[in-house]
Each structure stands twice: as C-alpha cells, then as structure tokens.
C-alpha cells in the first residue's frame, strides 16, 4: 500500500496493550491475576437468563442501587463500566486533555500509560521506592499547575505492595482539591494488612477523591467485564459523559448483583487464595527471594536484568507468568500450581 491515513502521532507510537500469555494445556496460566475458582452456579444461571437480542439497561441502575446501599451513598455517586479500566478511561478523558499531566507511580498497572496517551495527555511517572512501593511525597512533588489527575494503585499491580492509611491521608492533604485523585483498588479484597488504606472509609471526605473497584478479581468475573467507581456526583457525571453508551452487558450487571448476594462465599475463596499467597511468599523468602510482602492475588519477583530469562525459565517449567521490566509478576492460582511454582522459582533464584 502506498498511502496511509494520517493518524495521531502519539497513538501511532503506542505499543498496544499486551495481555498475559495464554498457557499450554499442561502449564499454569498465572499471568493475568485472574481468579482460579470456577463461577458460582448462580452466576452462570444469571448469565444464561440474560437477554442477548436487546440492549442492556444503560445506566446499570439495579447494580448501582446495590452498590450505593453497600457504600452508603446515593446511586448518583456510583458509575459502572465494562471493567474498572473503562471507568478509569472515562475519568481520564473527562479530566485530562493535550497539555495536561497525569501523575502515577511506575512501575504500576500497564494500562495507565496507554489510557493517558489515548486522551492526548502527558504521563508523569514517579519511580517506586527501592522497596517497590509508591513514593507519595515524590508524587506530590511532581504535581504542577498542569496536573489534572493522580492515580494511586493500592495494592499496586505488579508489586503487590500497599499504601498505608497515614501515607494516603498525608498525601490527600497535600494534593490541591482541583486535582482529581483516583485510588485504584482493584485488589483491595485481598488486603490483610490493617495499616493499608481502605478507600471505602474515605468516601465523601474529599471533593476530588474517587475509588475504583472491580468484580474481575476477588469476585471472579474478569471475563464478563464489570467494575465501578464511587465518588462525588459531579465527577461520576463527568465519567458518564465520556462513557461509550451501553457497554456494560445485562449478563455482566446480573452476574455482579448475584455476586454481591453471594459475597460471603466469594470472600471465603479470597481467604483460601490468601493462604496460598502466604505459602508462596514464605517459600520464596526461604529460597532467598527479596519479594515484597504481597497484598494482592499475586507476588512480585524482583529479577532485574534477568527478567526475560526468568520468564522463559518459569514457562519452561510450566508456569506462565508476566515479565514486566525489572521483575516478574506471578498470580496466585490453583492449589496444584504452588508446588510447580516454587520448584521453578528455586531454579530461577539460582541464576540471579
Ligand atoms: C490495578 C488494576 N486496576 C484495574 C484493573 C482493571 O480491571 P478490570 O477492568 O477487569 O476491572 C486491573 C486489571 O488487571 C488492575 O490490575
């Protein structure tokens, strides 16, 4: 082809989002922080009973009512999207345009740079601390009059570390109220550290704070795509204004409602995953890994310059993990994967 359509240069320079690798039959897919438990029968029933030839109810009213009751806010304070990443995209589009800046910690969730670039805004990445945590004072220092938004990820994907309550309160008191703060809590249900920030307790306390949560991880609905934000009505209205209409399917809305109704059973699964996570972390520590204490459903292996090799070695031993820059993220998966994983990491640690 000789001629090409003229595209936005900042879009042409983006490397499209790369999903965690799929696994061969006999390998464990631990590359996407998915929930290994099968869906509840009641979720499958709700999905099967959803209409397919009709459009969904676009505002997800019934689900928003349930979430509003749960967080003790009005339904206008809730925005539901096709995954929490969709709601994040809506908020970024609403707040940041070309010339504006969005501050976030790096390394963090792979989608942040893509979503910021898509909005035409400029990403300002603040390096994690040497112990793989957000450096909140440095993030505050990175705020300029061009900053429209700061994203805080706790637990942080991929390092599995949290921000403490005290750190977050200090941070909020230093951020100008004209700057949107999104606290991305995709993995909050897996947190066991009592000092970690809990966004739910802060709702309504700030005019510029939004929390982001999802049904993809603890609730095991990743394939249905449903997540949400809670925050002041004017911010949720702005997200609604930039949303692609009717993108949350009826199946997803119904499955999310059923999941809220069966929460104790799902949270019991989270406890089992957390026990597995602790066993993995203890095993890694005994092998000499300096992995930060994990608080999400995944662990971080700091492999530095050996990251790609480490990823390949793990794959050769039946563990499909996610090599990311200077470390490998491994999701907590099936019970049977733990032994295979620890046998493989014992080999990897030897090459570091
Ligand atoms: C930190 C973080 N936020 C948000 C998401 C998006 O999740 P979803 O769009 O499935 O709700 C993910 C998914 O991996 C994540 O790791």
mmCIF file of C-alpha atoms and ligand atoms in Angstrom:
data_model
loop_
_atom_site.group_PDB
_atom_site.id
_atom_site.type_symbol
_atom_site.label_atom_id
_atom_site.label_comp_id
_atom_site.label_asym_id
_atom_site.label_seq_id
_atom_site.Cartn_x
_atom_site.Cartn_y
_atom_site.Cartn_z
ATOM 1 C CA UNK A 1 0.000 0.000 0.000
ATOM 2 C CA UNK A 2 1.450 3.346 -0.991
ATOM 3 C CA UNK A 3 -0.690 5.760 1.025
ATOM 4 C CA UNK A 4 -1.735 5.747 4.650
ATOM 5 C CA UNK A 5 -4.336 7.576 6.683
ATOM 6 C CA UNK A 6 -2.784 10.287 8.858
ATOM 7 C CA UNK A 7 -3.144 9.180 12.469
ATOM 8 C CA UNK A 8 -2.330 10.986 15.716
ATOM 9 C CA UNK A 9 1.442 10.506 16.157
ATOM 10 C CA UNK A 10 1.082 9.879 19.910
ATOM 11 C CA UNK A 11 -1.279 6.991 19.116
ATOM 12 C CA UNK A 12 0.977 5.529 16.409
ATOM 13 C CA UNK A 13 3.833 5.407 18.893
ATOM 14 C CA UNK A 14 1.864 3.323 21.424
ATOM 15 C CA UNK A 15 2.645 -0.362 21.781
ATOM 16 C CA UNK A 16 -0.864 -1.885 22.083
ATOM 17 C CA UNK A 17 -1.843 -3.480 25.430
ATOM 18 C CA UNK A 18 -0.346 -6.925 25.692
ATOM 19 C CA UNK A 19 -2.355 -9.484 27.560
ATOM 20 C CA UNK A 20 -0.790 -12.090 29.828
ATOM 21 C CA UNK A 21 0.305 -15.085 27.760
ATOM 22 C CA UNK A 22 -2.063 -17.994 27.340
ATOM 23 C CA UNK A 23 -0.810 -21.303 28.664
ATOM 24 C CA UNK A 24 -0.243 -24.676 27.053
ATOM 25 C CA UNK A 25 -2.538 -27.474 28.270
ATOM 26 C CA UNK A 26 -0.153 -28.660 30.967
ATOM 27 C CA UNK A 27 1.018 -25.213 32.159
ATOM 28 C CA UNK A 28 -0.498 -22.941 34.803
ATOM 29 C CA UNK A 29 -1.628 -19.530 33.493
ATOM 30 C CA UNK A 30 -0.528 -17.170 36.230
ATOM 31 C CA UNK A 31 -0.042 -14.132 34.001
ATOM 32 C CA UNK A 32 -3.245 -12.080 34.346
ATOM 33 C CA UNK A 33 -4.139 -12.004 38.067
ATOM 34 C CA UNK A 34 -7.303 -13.956 37.388
ATOM 35 C CA UNK A 35 -9.318 -15.866 39.968
ATOM 36 C CA UNK A 36 -8.764 -19.622 39.532
ATOM 37 C CA UNK A 37 -12.113 -20.632 41.056
ATOM 38 C CA UNK A 38 -14.933 -21.570 38.652
ATOM 39 C CA UNK A 39 -18.012 -19.319 38.531
ATOM 40 C CA UNK A 40 -20.758 -19.894 41.105
ATOM 41 C CA UNK A 41 -23.758 -21.830 39.674
ATOM 42 C CA UNK A 42 -25.975 -18.826 40.473
ATOM 43 C CA UNK A 43 -23.713 -16.577 38.371
ATOM 44 C CA UNK A 44 -23.967 -18.976 35.432
ATOM 45 C CA UNK A 45 -27.759 -19.016 35.851
ATOM 46 C CA UNK A 46 -27.885 -15.214 35.832
ATOM 47 C CA UNK A 47 -25.756 -15.098 32.701
ATOM 48 C CA UNK A 48 -27.862 -17.749 30.945
ATOM 49 C CA UNK A 49 -31.035 -15.837 31.769
ATOM 50 C CA UNK A 50 -29.794 -12.548 30.291
ATOM 51 C CA UNK A 51 -31.260 -11.251 27.094
ATOM 52 C CA UNK A 52 -28.925 -11.068 24.146
ATOM 53 C CA UNK A 53 -31.024 -9.529 21.378
ATOM 54 C CA UNK A 54 -31.940 -6.457 23.483
ATOM 55 C CA UNK A 55 -29.605 -3.686 24.589
ATOM 56 C CA UNK A 56 -28.775 -3.634 28.296
ATOM 57 C CA UNK A 57 -30.180 -1.034 30.686
ATOM 58 C CA UNK A 58 -27.503 1.561 30.027
ATOM 59 C CA UNK A 59 -27.023 3.086 33.476
ATOM 60 C CA UNK A 60 -26.766 -0.267 35.285
ATOM 61 C CA UNK A 61 -29.414 1.134 37.652
ATOM 62 C CA UNK A 62 -30.102 -2.040 39.639
ATOM 63 C CA UNK A 63 -26.403 -2.720 40.237
ATOM 64 C CA UNK A 64 -25.745 0.925 41.103
ATOM 65 C CA UNK A 65 -28.579 0.775 43.669
ATOM 66 C CA UNK A 66 -26.968 -2.252 45.346
ATOM 67 C CA UNK A 67 -23.536 -0.666 45.371
ATOM 68 C CA UNK A 68 -24.954 2.624 46.641
ATOM 69 C CA UNK A 69 -26.629 0.844 49.562
ATOM 70 C CA UNK A 70 -23.441 -1.003 50.342
ATOM 71 C CA UNK A 71 -21.251 2.111 50.401
ATOM 72 C CA UNK A 72 -23.988 4.317 51.940
ATOM 73 C CA UNK A 73 -24.020 6.821 49.102
ATOM 74 C CA UNK A 74 -26.674 7.830 46.596
ATOM 75 C CA UNK A 75 -26.753 5.918 43.273
ATOM 76 C CA UNK A 76 -25.569 9.102 41.521
ATOM 77 C CA UNK A 77 -22.224 8.584 43.322
ATOM 78 C CA UNK A 78 -21.707 5.276 41.529
ATOM 79 C CA UNK A 79 -20.508 4.735 37.956
ATOM 80 C CA UNK A 80 -20.381 1.234 36.472
ATOM 81 C CA UNK A 81 -18.241 0.373 33.447
ATOM 82 C CA UNK A 82 -17.139 -2.575 31.316
ATOM 83 C CA UNK A 83 -14.350 -3.320 33.767
ATOM 84 C CA UNK A 84 -12.879 -0.747 36.129
ATOM 85 C CA UNK A 85 -10.369 0.067 33.391
ATOM 86 C CA UNK A 86 -13.274 1.507 31.353
ATOM 87 C CA UNK A 87 -14.293 3.781 34.207
ATOM 88 C CA UNK A 88 -10.674 4.859 34.579
ATOM 89 C CA UNK A 89 -10.562 5.708 30.861
ATOM 90 C CA UNK A 90 -13.750 7.753 31.287
ATOM 91 C CA UNK A 91 -12.266 9.706 34.198
ATOM 92 C CA UNK A 92 -9.001 10.369 32.372
ATOM 93 C CA UNK A 93 -10.876 11.604 29.286
ATOM 94 C CA UNK A 94 -13.037 13.803 31.497
ATOM 95 C CA UNK A 95 -10.112 15.366 33.360
ATOM 96 C CA UNK A 96 -7.065 15.444 31.096
ATOM 97 C CA UNK A 97 -6.585 16.766 27.553
ATOM 98 C CA UNK A 98 -3.491 17.618 25.456
ATOM 99 C CA UNK A 99 -1.168 19.800 27.543
ATOM 100 C CA UNK A 100 -2.421 18.326 30.828
ATOM 101 C CA UNK A 101 -0.483 15.918 33.022
ATOM 102 C CA UNK A 102 -1.454 12.726 34.831
ATOM 103 C CA UNK A 103 0.858 11.586 37.631
ATOM 104 C CA UNK A 104 1.191 7.942 38.662
ATOM 105 C CA UNK A 105 3.742 5.643 40.216
ATOM 106 C CA UNK A 106 5.870 3.453 37.998
ATOM 107 C CA UNK A 107 6.034 0.571 37.783
ATOM 108 C CA UNK A 108 2.276 0.169 38.069
ATOM 109 C CA UNK A 109 -0.698 -1.051 36.018
ATOM 110 C CA UNK A 110 0.254 -1.382 32.335
ATOM 111 C CA UNK A 111 -2.943 0.310 31.144
ATOM 112 C CA UNK A 112 -2.149 3.685 32.766
ATOM 113 C CA UNK A 113 0.319 4.907 30.103
ATOM 114 C CA UNK A 114 -1.991 3.735 27.317
ATOM 115 C CA UNK A 115 -5.086 5.455 28.680
ATOM 116 C CA UNK A 116 -3.241 8.717 29.351
ATOM 117 C CA UNK A 117 -1.746 8.726 25.844
ATOM 118 C CA UNK A 118 -5.146 7.976 24.310
ATOM 119 C CA UNK A 119 -6.570 11.056 25.997
ATOM 120 C CA UNK A 120 -3.704 13.042 24.452
ATOM 121 C CA UNK A 121 -2.426 13.991 27.917
ATOM 122 C CA UNK A 122 1.123 13.633 29.237
ATOM 123 C CA UNK A 123 2.079 10.890 31.694
ATOM 124 C CA UNK A 124 4.360 11.812 34.592
ATOM 125 C CA UNK A 125 5.788 8.602 36.049
ATOM 126 C CA UNK A 126 7.227 8.735 39.558
ATOM 127 C CA UNK A 127 9.576 5.804 40.303
ATOM 128 C CA UNK A 128 8.589 3.342 43.016
ATOM 129 C CA UNK A 129 10.729 3.295 46.149
ATOM 130 C CA UNK A 130 13.514 0.662 46.333
ATOM 131 C CA UNK A 131 11.101 -1.496 48.347
ATOM 132 C CA UNK A 132 8.625 -1.467 45.425
ATOM 133 C CA UNK A 133 6.111 0.938 46.992
ATOM 134 C CA UNK A 134 4.581 4.228 45.844
ATOM 135 C CA UNK A 135 6.667 7.262 46.777
ATOM 136 C CA UNK A 136 3.750 9.512 47.703
ATOM 137 C CA UNK A 137 5.830 12.562 48.761
ATOM 138 C CA UNK A 138 7.607 12.393 45.365
ATOM 139 C CA UNK A 139 4.219 12.104 43.657
ATOM 140 C CA UNK A 140 3.038 15.254 45.455
ATOM 141 C CA UNK A 141 6.259 16.993 44.416
ATOM 142 C CA UNK A 142 5.564 16.012 40.783
ATOM 143 C CA UNK A 143 2.254 17.933 40.773
ATOM 144 C CA UNK A 144 2.355 21.152 38.738
ATOM 145 C CA UNK A 145 -0.355 23.570 37.599
ATOM 146 C CA UNK A 146 -0.756 21.294 34.563
ATOM 147 C CA UNK A 147 -1.570 18.206 36.677
ATOM 148 C CA UNK A 148 -5.228 17.205 36.362
ATOM 149 C CA UNK A 149 -5.113 13.786 37.954
ATOM 150 C CA UNK A 150 -3.054 11.491 40.176
ATOM 151 C CA UNK A 151 -3.576 7.727 40.156
ATOM 152 C CA UNK A 152 -2.701 5.785 43.311
ATOM 153 C CA UNK A 153 -2.763 1.993 42.993
ATOM 154 C CA UNK A 154 -3.121 0.020 46.235
ATOM 155 C CA UNK A 155 -2.345 -2.848 46.209
ATOM 156 C CA UNK A 156 -0.033 -1.898 43.385
ATOM 157 C CA UNK A 157 -0.068 -4.035 40.278
ATOM 158 C CA UNK A 158 2.514 -5.564 39.760
ATOM 159 C CA UNK A 159 4.494 -5.202 43.008
ATOM 160 C CA UNK A 160 1.624 -6.210 45.361
ATOM 161 C CA UNK A 161 2.505 -3.505 47.912
ATOM 162 C CA UNK A 162 0.031 -1.138 49.578
ATOM 163 C CA UNK A 163 -0.105 2.500 50.554
ATOM 164 C CA UNK A 164 -0.767 2.985 54.269
ATOM 165 C CA UNK A 165 -3.736 4.923 55.666
ATOM 166 C CA UNK A 166 -1.411 7.503 57.201
ATOM 167 C CA UNK A 167 0.535 7.962 53.971
ATOM 168 C CA UNK A 168 -2.647 8.383 51.996
ATOM 169 C CA UNK A 169 -4.183 10.916 54.398
ATOM 170 C CA UNK A 170 -0.991 12.994 54.312
ATOM 171 C CA UNK A 171 -0.986 12.740 50.535
ATOM 172 C CA UNK A 172 -4.614 13.875 50.251
ATOM 173 C CA UNK A 173 -3.962 16.874 52.471
ATOM 174 C CA UNK A 174 -1.121 17.956 50.133
ATOM 175 C CA UNK A 175 -2.910 17.490 46.788
ATOM 176 C CA UNK A 176 -4.830 20.554 45.541
ATOM 177 C CA UNK A 177 -8.593 19.983 45.547
ATOM 178 C CA UNK A 178 -8.696 20.949 41.864
ATOM 179 C CA UNK A 179 -6.708 17.825 41.033
ATOM 180 C CA UNK A 180 -8.586 14.509 40.731
ATOM 181 C CA UNK A 181 -7.219 11.605 42.788
ATOM 182 C CA UNK A 182 -8.187 8.106 41.682
ATOM 183 C CA UNK A 183 -7.460 5.383 44.216
ATOM 184 C CA UNK A 184 -7.352 2.177 42.156
ATOM 185 C CA UNK A 185 -8.325 -0.657 44.491
ATOM 186 C CA UNK A 186 -8.788 -3.486 42.008
ATOM 187 C CA UNK A 187 -7.263 -5.913 44.549
ATOM 188 C CA UNK A 188 -8.478 -4.418 47.824
ATOM 189 C CA UNK A 189 -10.411 -7.528 48.891
ATOM 190 C CA UNK A 190 -7.101 -9.429 49.158
ATOM 191 C CA UNK A 191 -5.551 -6.948 51.600
ATOM 192 C CA UNK A 192 -4.825 -8.309 55.065
ATOM 193 C CA UNK A 193 -2.534 -5.543 56.380
ATOM 194 C CA UNK A 194 -4.636 -3.474 58.826
ATOM 195 C CA UNK A 195 -2.482 -0.388 58.140
ATOM 196 C CA UNK A 196 -3.310 -0.355 54.420
ATOM 197 C CA UNK A 197 -5.553 2.376 53.053
ATOM 198 C CA UNK A 198 -9.211 1.428 52.575
ATOM 199 C CA UNK A 199 -10.871 3.818 50.149
ATOM 200 C CA UNK A 200 -14.369 2.860 51.270
ATOM 201 C CA UNK A 201 -13.741 4.582 54.615
ATOM 202 C CA UNK A 202 -12.792 7.831 52.840
ATOM 203 C CA UNK A 203 -15.762 8.189 50.501
ATOM 204 C CA UNK A 204 -17.349 11.609 50.870
ATOM 205 C CA UNK A 205 -14.377 13.027 52.726
ATOM 206 C CA UNK A 206 -12.848 14.851 49.744
ATOM 207 C CA UNK A 207 -14.342 16.670 46.738
ATOM 208 C CA UNK A 208 -11.600 15.256 44.482
ATOM 209 C CA UNK A 209 -11.364 11.580 45.526
ATOM 210 C CA UNK A 210 -12.735 8.656 43.522
ATOM 211 C CA UNK A 211 -12.218 4.988 44.350
ATOM 212 C CA UNK A 212 -12.103 2.345 41.664
ATOM 213 C CA UNK A 213 -13.105 -1.270 42.298
ATOM 214 C CA UNK A 214 -13.839 -4.318 40.183
ATOM 215 C CA UNK A 215 -15.705 -7.604 40.001
ATOM 216 C CA UNK A 216 -12.852 -9.102 37.943
ATOM 217 C CA UNK A 217 -10.541 -10.250 40.712
ATOM 218 C CA UNK A 218 -11.988 -11.260 44.103
ATOM 219 C CA UNK A 219 -15.432 -11.864 42.560
ATOM 220 C CA UNK A 220 -14.059 -13.864 39.627
ATOM 221 C CA UNK A 221 -15.968 -12.116 36.826
ATOM 222 C CA UNK A 222 -12.991 -10.988 34.705
ATOM 223 C CA UNK A 223 -14.486 -12.444 31.531
ATOM 224 C CA UNK A 224 -17.768 -10.552 31.909
ATOM 225 C CA UNK A 225 -16.147 -7.087 32.247
ATOM 226 C CA UNK A 226 -17.714 -5.144 35.092
ATOM 227 C CA UNK A 227 -16.174 -2.657 37.503
ATOM 228 C CA UNK A 228 -17.136 0.620 39.153
ATOM 229 C CA UNK A 229 -16.131 3.910 40.653
ATOM 230 C CA UNK A 230 -17.531 5.659 43.732
ATOM 231 C CA UNK A 231 -17.099 9.376 44.170
ATOM 232 C CA UNK A 232 -18.768 12.783 44.182
ATOM 233 C CA UNK A 233 -21.745 13.027 41.828
ATOM 234 C CA UNK A 234 -20.218 15.752 39.627
ATOM 235 C CA UNK A 235 -17.210 13.517 38.938
ATOM 236 C CA UNK A 236 -19.379 10.482 38.209
ATOM 237 C CA UNK A 237 -21.476 12.647 35.856
ATOM 238 C CA UNK A 238 -18.278 13.625 34.049
ATOM 239 C CA UNK A 239 -17.356 9.931 33.705
ATOM 240 C CA UNK A 240 -20.863 9.188 32.407
ATOM 241 C CA UNK A 241 -20.445 11.960 29.844
ATOM 242 C CA UNK A 242 -17.360 10.344 28.323
ATOM 243 C CA UNK A 243 -18.575 6.721 28.519
ATOM 244 C CA UNK A 244 -19.291 4.660 25.416
ATOM 245 C CA UNK A 245 -23.056 4.113 25.728
ATOM 246 C CA UNK A 246 -24.481 0.692 26.641
ATOM 247 C CA UNK A 247 -21.152 -1.079 27.056
ATOM 248 C CA UNK A 248 -21.950 -2.981 30.265
ATOM 249 C CA UNK A 249 -23.915 -6.062 29.224
ATOM 250 C CA UNK A 250 -27.005 -7.321 31.031
ATOM 251 C CA UNK A 251 -25.160 -10.572 31.755
ATOM 252 C CA UNK A 252 -22.390 -8.621 33.494
ATOM 253 C CA UNK A 253 -24.833 -6.492 35.502
ATOM 254 C CA UNK A 254 -26.846 -9.519 36.634
ATOM 255 C CA UNK A 255 -23.749 -11.545 37.486
ATOM 256 C CA UNK A 256 -22.386 -8.667 39.571
ATOM 257 C CA UNK A 257 -25.640 -8.390 41.541
ATOM 258 C CA UNK A 258 -25.686 -12.151 42.181
ATOM 259 C CA UNK A 259 -22.031 -11.963 43.273
ATOM 260 C CA UNK A 260 -22.858 -9.271 45.827
ATOM 261 C CA UNK A 261 -25.634 -11.526 47.129
ATOM 262 C CA UNK A 262 -23.142 -14.393 47.487
ATOM 263 C CA UNK A 263 -20.344 -12.315 48.885
ATOM 264 C CA UNK A 264 -19.537 -14.460 51.951
ATOM 265 C CA UNK A 265 -18.898 -17.477 49.727
ATOM 266 C CA UNK A 266 -16.690 -15.426 47.400
ATOM 267 C CA UNK A 267 -14.763 -13.856 50.256
ATOM 268 C CA UNK A 268 -14.177 -17.317 51.671
ATOM 269 C CA UNK A 269 -12.452 -18.129 48.363
ATOM 270 C CA UNK A 270 -10.376 -14.966 48.774
ATOM 271 C CA UNK A 271 -9.258 -16.264 52.181
ATOM 272 C CA UNK A 272 -8.156 -19.507 50.598
ATOM 273 C CA UNK A 273 -6.232 -17.622 47.924
ATOM 274 C CA UNK A 274 -4.607 -15.515 50.623
ATOM 275 C CA UNK A 275 -3.491 -18.656 52.481
ATOM 276 C CA UNK A 276 -1.983 -19.861 49.210
ATOM 277 C CA UNK A 277 -0.324 -16.473 48.712
ATOM 278 C CA UNK A 278 1.237 -16.638 52.185
ATOM 279 C CA UNK A 279 2.554 -20.147 51.491
ATOM 280 C CA UNK A 280 4.081 -18.930 48.211
ATOM 281 C CA UNK A 281 5.645 -15.880 49.842
ATOM 282 C CA UNK A 282 7.059 -17.945 52.699
ATOM 283 C CA UNK A 283 8.505 -20.405 50.172
ATOM 284 C CA UNK A 284 10.039 -17.598 48.109
ATOM 285 C CA UNK A 285 11.529 -15.947 51.175
ATOM 286 C CA UNK A 286 13.056 -19.264 52.258
ATOM 287 C CA UNK A 287 14.612 -19.561 48.781
ATOM 288 C CA UNK A 288 16.271 -16.164 49.250
ATOM 289 C CA UNK A 289 13.913 -14.002 47.175
ATOM 290 C CA UNK A 290 13.525 -10.385 48.296
ATOM 291 C CA UNK A 291 9.868 -10.277 47.259
ATOM 292 C CA UNK A 292 7.813 -7.586 48.926
ATOM 293 C CA UNK A 293 5.135 -8.961 51.255
ATOM 294 C CA UNK A 294 2.194 -9.431 48.869
ATOM 295 C CA UNK A 295 -1.216 -7.870 49.438
ATOM 296 C CA UNK A 296 -2.873 -8.607 46.087
ATOM 297 C CA UNK A 297 -3.574 -12.013 44.493
ATOM 298 C CA UNK A 298 -0.065 -12.008 43.015
ATOM 299 C CA UNK A 299 3.585 -11.892 44.021
ATOM 300 C CA UNK A 300 6.465 -9.864 42.601
ATOM 301 C CA UNK A 301 9.797 -11.464 41.807
ATOM 302 C CA UNK A 302 12.492 -8.788 41.514
ATOM 303 C CA UNK A 303 14.589 -10.355 38.772
ATOM 304 C CA UNK A 304 16.311 -7.191 37.490
ATOM 305 C CA UNK A 305 18.364 -7.685 34.328
ATOM 306 C CA UNK A 306 17.465 -11.408 34.275
ATOM 307 C CA UNK A 307 13.729 -10.745 33.891
ATOM 308 C CA UNK A 308 13.208 -12.126 30.380
ATOM 309 C CA UNK A 309 15.326 -15.174 31.139
ATOM 310 C CA UNK A 310 13.427 -15.730 34.365
ATOM 311 C CA UNK A 311 10.115 -15.572 32.495
ATOM 312 C CA UNK A 312 11.346 -18.115 29.951
ATOM 313 C CA UNK A 313 12.663 -20.453 32.627
ATOM 314 C CA UNK A 314 9.370 -20.322 34.508
ATOM 315 C CA UNK A 315 7.473 -21.022 31.267
ATOM 316 C CA UNK A 316 9.719 -23.986 30.519
ATOM 317 C CA UNK A 317 8.792 -25.353 33.962
ATOM 318 C CA UNK A 318 5.041 -24.942 33.385
ATOM 319 C CA UNK A 319 4.464 -21.502 34.929
ATOM 320 C CA UNK A 320 3.228 -18.781 32.577
ATOM 321 C CA UNK A 321 3.975 -15.572 34.495
ATOM 322 C CA UNK A 322 4.245 -11.915 33.459
ATOM 323 C CA UNK A 323 7.743 -10.484 32.968
ATOM 324 C CA UNK A 324 7.487 -6.685 33.328
ATOM 325 C CA UNK A 325 10.614 -4.563 33.041
ATOM 326 C CA UNK A 326 12.679 -5.427 36.080
ATOM 327 C CA UNK A 327 10.598 -8.160 37.649
ATOM 328 C CA UNK A 328 8.155 -10.983 37.073
ATOM 329 C CA UNK A 329 4.599 -10.913 38.380
ATOM 330 C CA UNK A 330 3.073 -14.260 39.273
ATOM 331 C CA UNK A 331 -0.621 -14.636 40.087
ATOM 332 C CA UNK A 332 -1.865 -16.845 42.903
ATOM 333 C CA UNK A 333 -3.608 -19.641 41.040
ATOM 334 C CA UNK A 334 -4.783 -23.206 41.500
ATOM 335 C CA UNK A 335 -3.664 -25.085 44.634
ATOM 336 C CA UNK A 336 -1.726 -27.529 42.436
ATOM 337 C CA UNK A 337 0.300 -24.690 40.897
ATOM 338 C CA UNK A 338 2.082 -23.821 44.164
ATOM 339 C CA UNK A 339 4.462 -26.770 44.187
ATOM 340 C CA UNK A 340 5.318 -26.339 40.484
ATOM 341 C CA UNK A 341 5.840 -22.622 41.015
ATOM 342 C CA UNK A 342 8.162 -22.992 43.998
ATOM 343 C CA UNK A 343 10.187 -25.697 42.225
ATOM 344 C CA UNK A 344 10.622 -23.307 39.286
ATOM 345 C CA UNK A 345 11.470 -20.224 41.368
ATOM 346 C CA UNK A 346 14.139 -22.252 43.195
ATOM 347 C CA UNK A 347 15.852 -22.702 39.828
ATOM 348 C CA UNK A 348 15.367 -19.074 38.823
ATOM 349 C CA UNK A 349 16.813 -17.635 42.043
ATOM 350 C CA UNK A 350 19.980 -19.590 41.332
ATOM 351 C CA UNK A 351 20.618 -17.643 38.083
ATOM 352 C CA UNK A 352 20.232 -14.187 39.642
HETATM 353 C C1 LIG B 1 -4.545 -2.156 39.184
HETATM 354 C C2 LIG B 1 -5.612 -2.554 38.243
HETATM 355 N N1 LIG B 1 -6.616 -1.719 38.031
HETATM 356 C C3 LIG B 1 -7.607 -2.017 37.201
HETATM 357 C C4 LIG B 1 -7.614 -3.214 36.525
HETATM 358 C C5 LIG B 1 -8.721 -3.453 35.555
HETATM 359 O O1 LIG B 1 -9.550 -4.461 35.883
HETATM 360 P P1 LIG B 1 -10.959 -4.615 35.193
HETATM 361 O O2 LIG B 1 -11.018 -3.700 34.007
HETATM 362 O O3 LIG B 1 -11.036 -6.038 34.813
HETATM 363 O O4 LIG B 1 -11.948 -4.207 36.230
HETATM 364 C C6 LIG B 1 -6.591 -4.132 36.703
HETATM 365 C C7 LIG B 1 -6.584 -5.404 35.961
HETATM 366 O O5 LIG B 1 -5.661 -6.143 35.912
HETATM 367 C C8 LIG B 1 -5.551 -3.779 37.589
HETATM 368 O O6 LIG B 1 -4.523 -4.600 37.777
#
